[in-house]
PDB file of C-alpha atoms in Angstrom:
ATOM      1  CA  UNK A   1     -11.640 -97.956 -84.830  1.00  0.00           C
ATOM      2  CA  UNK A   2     -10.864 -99.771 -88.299  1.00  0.00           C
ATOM      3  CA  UNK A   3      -7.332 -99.403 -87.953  1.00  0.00           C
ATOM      4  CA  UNK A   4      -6.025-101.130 -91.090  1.00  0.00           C
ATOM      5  CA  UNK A   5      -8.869 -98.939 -93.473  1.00  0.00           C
ATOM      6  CA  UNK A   6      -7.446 -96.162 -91.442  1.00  0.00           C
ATOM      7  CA  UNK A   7      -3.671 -96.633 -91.782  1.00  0.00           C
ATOM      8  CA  UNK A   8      -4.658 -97.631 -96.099  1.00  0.00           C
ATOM      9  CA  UNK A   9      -6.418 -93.931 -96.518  1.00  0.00           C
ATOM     10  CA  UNK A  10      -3.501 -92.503 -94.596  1.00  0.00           C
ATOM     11  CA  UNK A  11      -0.902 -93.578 -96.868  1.00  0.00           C
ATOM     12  CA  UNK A  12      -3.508 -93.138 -99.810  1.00  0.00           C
ATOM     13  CA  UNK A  13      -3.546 -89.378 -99.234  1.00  0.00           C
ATOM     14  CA  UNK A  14       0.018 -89.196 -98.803  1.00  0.00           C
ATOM     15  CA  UNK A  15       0.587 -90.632-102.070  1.00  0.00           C
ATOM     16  CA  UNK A  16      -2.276 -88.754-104.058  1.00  0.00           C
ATOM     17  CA  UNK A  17      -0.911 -85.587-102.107  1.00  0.00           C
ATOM     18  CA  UNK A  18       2.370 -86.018-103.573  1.00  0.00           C
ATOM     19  CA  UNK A  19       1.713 -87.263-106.756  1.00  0.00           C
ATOM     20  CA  UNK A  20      -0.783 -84.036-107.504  1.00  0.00           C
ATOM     21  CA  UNK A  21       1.682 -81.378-105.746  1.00  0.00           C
ATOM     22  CA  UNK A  22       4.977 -82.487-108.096  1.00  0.00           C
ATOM     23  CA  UNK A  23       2.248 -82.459-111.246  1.00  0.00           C
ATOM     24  CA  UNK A  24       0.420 -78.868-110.547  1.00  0.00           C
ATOM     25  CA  UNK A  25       3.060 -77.227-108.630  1.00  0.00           C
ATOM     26  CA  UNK A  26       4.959 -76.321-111.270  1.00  0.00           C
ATOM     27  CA  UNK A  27       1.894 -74.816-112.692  1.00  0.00           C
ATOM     28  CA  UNK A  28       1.196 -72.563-109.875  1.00  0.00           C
ATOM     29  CA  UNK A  29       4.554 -72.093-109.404  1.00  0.00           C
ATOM     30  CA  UNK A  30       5.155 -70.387-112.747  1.00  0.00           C
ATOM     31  CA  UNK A  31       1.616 -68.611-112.559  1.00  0.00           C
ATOM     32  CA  UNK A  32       2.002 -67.369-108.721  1.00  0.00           C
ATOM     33  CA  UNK A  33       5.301 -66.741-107.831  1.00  0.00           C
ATOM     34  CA  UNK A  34       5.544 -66.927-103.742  1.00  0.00           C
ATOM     35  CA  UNK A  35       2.510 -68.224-103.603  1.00  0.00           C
ATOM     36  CA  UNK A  36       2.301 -72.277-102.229  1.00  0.00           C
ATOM     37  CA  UNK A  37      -1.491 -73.248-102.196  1.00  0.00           C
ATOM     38  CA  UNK A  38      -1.282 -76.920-104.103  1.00  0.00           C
ATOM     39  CA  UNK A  39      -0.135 -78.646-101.069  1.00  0.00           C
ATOM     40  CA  UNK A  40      -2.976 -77.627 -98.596  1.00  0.00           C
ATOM     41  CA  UNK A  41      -5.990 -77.070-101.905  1.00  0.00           C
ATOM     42  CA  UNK A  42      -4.855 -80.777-102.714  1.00  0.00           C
ATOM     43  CA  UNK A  43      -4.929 -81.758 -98.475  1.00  0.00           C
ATOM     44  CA  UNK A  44      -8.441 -80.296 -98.206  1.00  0.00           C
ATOM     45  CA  UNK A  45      -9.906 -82.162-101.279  1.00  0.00           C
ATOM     46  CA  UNK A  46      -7.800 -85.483-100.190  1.00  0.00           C
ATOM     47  CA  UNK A  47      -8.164 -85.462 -97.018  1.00  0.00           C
ATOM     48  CA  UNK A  48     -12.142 -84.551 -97.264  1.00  0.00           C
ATOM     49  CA  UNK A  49     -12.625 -87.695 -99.592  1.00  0.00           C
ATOM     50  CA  UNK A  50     -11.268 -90.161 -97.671  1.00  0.00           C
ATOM     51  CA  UNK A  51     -12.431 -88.977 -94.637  1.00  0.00           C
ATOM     52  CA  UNK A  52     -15.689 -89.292 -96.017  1.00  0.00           C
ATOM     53  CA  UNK A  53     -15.093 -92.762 -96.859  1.00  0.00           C
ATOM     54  CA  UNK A  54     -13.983 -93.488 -93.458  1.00  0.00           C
ATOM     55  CA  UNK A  55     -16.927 -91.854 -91.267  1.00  0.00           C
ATOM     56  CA  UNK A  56     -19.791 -92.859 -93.247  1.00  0.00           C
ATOM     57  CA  UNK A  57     -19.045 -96.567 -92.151  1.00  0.00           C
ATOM     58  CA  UNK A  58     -19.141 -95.598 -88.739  1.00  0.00           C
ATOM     59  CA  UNK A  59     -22.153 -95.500 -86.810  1.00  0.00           C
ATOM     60  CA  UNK A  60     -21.369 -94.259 -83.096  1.00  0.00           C
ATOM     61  CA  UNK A  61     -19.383 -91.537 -81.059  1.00  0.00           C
ATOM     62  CA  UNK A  62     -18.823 -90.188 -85.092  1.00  0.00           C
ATOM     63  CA  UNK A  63     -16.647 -87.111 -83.646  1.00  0.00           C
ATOM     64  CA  UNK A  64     -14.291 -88.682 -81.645  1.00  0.00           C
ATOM     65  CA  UNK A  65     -13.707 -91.293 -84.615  1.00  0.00           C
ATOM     66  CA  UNK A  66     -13.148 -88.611 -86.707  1.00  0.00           C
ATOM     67  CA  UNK A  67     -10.835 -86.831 -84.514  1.00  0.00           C
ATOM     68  CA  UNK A  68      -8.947 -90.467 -83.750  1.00  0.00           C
ATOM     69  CA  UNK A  69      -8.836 -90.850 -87.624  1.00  0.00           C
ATOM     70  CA  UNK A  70      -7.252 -87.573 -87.715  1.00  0.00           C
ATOM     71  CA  UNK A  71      -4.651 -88.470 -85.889  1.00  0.00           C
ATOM     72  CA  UNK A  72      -3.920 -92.039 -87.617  1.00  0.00           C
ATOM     73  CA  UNK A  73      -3.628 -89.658 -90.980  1.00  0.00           C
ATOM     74  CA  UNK A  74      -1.104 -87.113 -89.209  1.00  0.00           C
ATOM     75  CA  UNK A  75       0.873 -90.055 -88.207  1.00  0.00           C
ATOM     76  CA  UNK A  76       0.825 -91.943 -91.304  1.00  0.00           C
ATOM     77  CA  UNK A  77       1.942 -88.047 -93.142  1.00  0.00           C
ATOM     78  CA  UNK A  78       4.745 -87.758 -90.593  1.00  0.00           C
ATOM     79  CA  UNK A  79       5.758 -91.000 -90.928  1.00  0.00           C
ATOM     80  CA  UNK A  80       6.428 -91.113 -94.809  1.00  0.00           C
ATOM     81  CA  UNK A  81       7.530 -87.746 -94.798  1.00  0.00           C
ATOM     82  CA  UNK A  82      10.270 -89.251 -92.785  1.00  0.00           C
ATOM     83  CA  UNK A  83      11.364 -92.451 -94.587  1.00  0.00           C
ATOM     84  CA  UNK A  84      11.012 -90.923 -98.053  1.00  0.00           C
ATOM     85  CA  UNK A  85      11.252 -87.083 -98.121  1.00  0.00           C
ATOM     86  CA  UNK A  86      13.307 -86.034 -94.988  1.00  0.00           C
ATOM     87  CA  UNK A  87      16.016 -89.148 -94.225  1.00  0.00           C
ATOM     88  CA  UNK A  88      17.043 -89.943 -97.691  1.00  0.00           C
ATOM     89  CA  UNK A  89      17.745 -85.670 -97.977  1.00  0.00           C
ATOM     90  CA  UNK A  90      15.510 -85.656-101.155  1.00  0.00           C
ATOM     91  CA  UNK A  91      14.680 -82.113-102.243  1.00  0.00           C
ATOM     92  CA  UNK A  92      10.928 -81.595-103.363  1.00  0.00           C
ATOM     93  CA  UNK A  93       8.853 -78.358-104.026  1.00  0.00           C
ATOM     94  CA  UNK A  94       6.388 -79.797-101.393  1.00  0.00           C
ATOM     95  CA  UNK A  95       8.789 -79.718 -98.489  1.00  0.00           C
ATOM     96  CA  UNK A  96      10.544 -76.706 -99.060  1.00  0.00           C
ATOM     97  CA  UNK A  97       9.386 -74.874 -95.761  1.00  0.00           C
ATOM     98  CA  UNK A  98       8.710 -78.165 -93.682  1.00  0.00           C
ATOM     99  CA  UNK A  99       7.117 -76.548 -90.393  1.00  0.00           C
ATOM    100  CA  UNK A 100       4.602 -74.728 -92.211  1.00  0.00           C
ATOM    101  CA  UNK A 101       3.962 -78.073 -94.247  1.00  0.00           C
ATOM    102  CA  UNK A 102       3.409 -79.722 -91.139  1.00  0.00           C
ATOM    103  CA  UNK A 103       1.602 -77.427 -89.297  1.00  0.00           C
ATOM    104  CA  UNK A 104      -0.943 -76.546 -91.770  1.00  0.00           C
ATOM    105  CA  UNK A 105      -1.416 -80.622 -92.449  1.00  0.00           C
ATOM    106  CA  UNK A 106      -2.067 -80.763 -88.749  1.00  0.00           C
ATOM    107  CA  UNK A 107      -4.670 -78.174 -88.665  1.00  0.00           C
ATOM    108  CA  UNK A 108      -6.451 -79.369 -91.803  1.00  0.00           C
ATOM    109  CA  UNK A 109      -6.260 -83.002 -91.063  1.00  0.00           C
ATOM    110  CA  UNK A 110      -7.634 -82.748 -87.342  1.00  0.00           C
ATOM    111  CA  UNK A 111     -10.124 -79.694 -88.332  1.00  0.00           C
ATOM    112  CA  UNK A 112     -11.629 -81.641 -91.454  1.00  0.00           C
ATOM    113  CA  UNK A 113     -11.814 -85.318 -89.813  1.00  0.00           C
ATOM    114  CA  UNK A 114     -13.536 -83.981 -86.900  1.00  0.00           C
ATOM    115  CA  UNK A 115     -15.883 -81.997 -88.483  1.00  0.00           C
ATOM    116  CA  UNK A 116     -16.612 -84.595 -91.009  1.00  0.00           C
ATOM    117  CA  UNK A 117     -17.245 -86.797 -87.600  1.00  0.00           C
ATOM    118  CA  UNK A 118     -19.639 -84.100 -86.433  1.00  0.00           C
ATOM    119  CA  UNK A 119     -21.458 -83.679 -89.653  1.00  0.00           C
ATOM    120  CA  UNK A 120     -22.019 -87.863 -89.489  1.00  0.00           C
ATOM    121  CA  UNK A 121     -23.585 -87.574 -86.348  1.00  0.00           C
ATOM    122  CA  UNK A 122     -26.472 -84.808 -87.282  1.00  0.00           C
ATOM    123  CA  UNK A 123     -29.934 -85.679 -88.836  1.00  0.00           C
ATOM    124  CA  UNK A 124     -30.591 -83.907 -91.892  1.00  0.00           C
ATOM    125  CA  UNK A 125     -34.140 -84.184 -93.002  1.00  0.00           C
ATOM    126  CA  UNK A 126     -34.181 -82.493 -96.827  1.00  0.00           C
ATOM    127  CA  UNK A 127     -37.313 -81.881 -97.807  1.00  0.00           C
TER     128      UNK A 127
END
């Protein structure tokens, strides 16, 4: 495992993450009252780039990379969630209801690595 390329996309996509959700929340916000879909829309497309960047590098066992890479990103999120959001008390539209935050970056982040793993390893012949 490349764990420093790892550990630089993780903190990548928690940066891009936040940076997007305080720009177009306030857009949705206003638009779809109730309705929080920036945070994961901007996770999937995130996440799925720099995933991609990741896995095509690799050249065996693709899956459990991905899935290993998964979990370097979910640490990395919890991490900085923690120094900057949740310890210095800082109030942000993206952390309003943290356990859904957290459980839907879980399920995104392991779901899409993997299966970005397991799309690696396939032979696609287009013709």
């Amino acid at each position: 495992m490349k764990l420093k390329l790892a550990i630089t996309f993780g903190i990548l996509i928690w940066i891009i993450t936040y940076i997007l959700t305080e720009i177009f929340n306030p857009i949705f916000t206003n638009n779809l009252p109730g309705i929080n879909i920036t945070v994961p829309i901007i996770l999937i497309i995130t996440t799925g780039f720099f995933g991609i960047l990741y896995i095509r590098n690799v050249d065996e066992n693709e899956v459990i990379e991905g899935l290993a890479v998964g979990l370097v990103f979910i640490a990395i999120d919890i991490i900085l969630d923690i120094v900057f959001i949740i310890y210095p008390n800082v109030k942000t539209l993206m952390f309003s209801d943290y356990n859904l935050h957290l459980f839907s970056m879980i399920v995104l982040t392991i779901l899409i690595t993997t299966f970005l793993g397991y799309l690696a390893q396939m032979n696609i012949d287009l013709k």
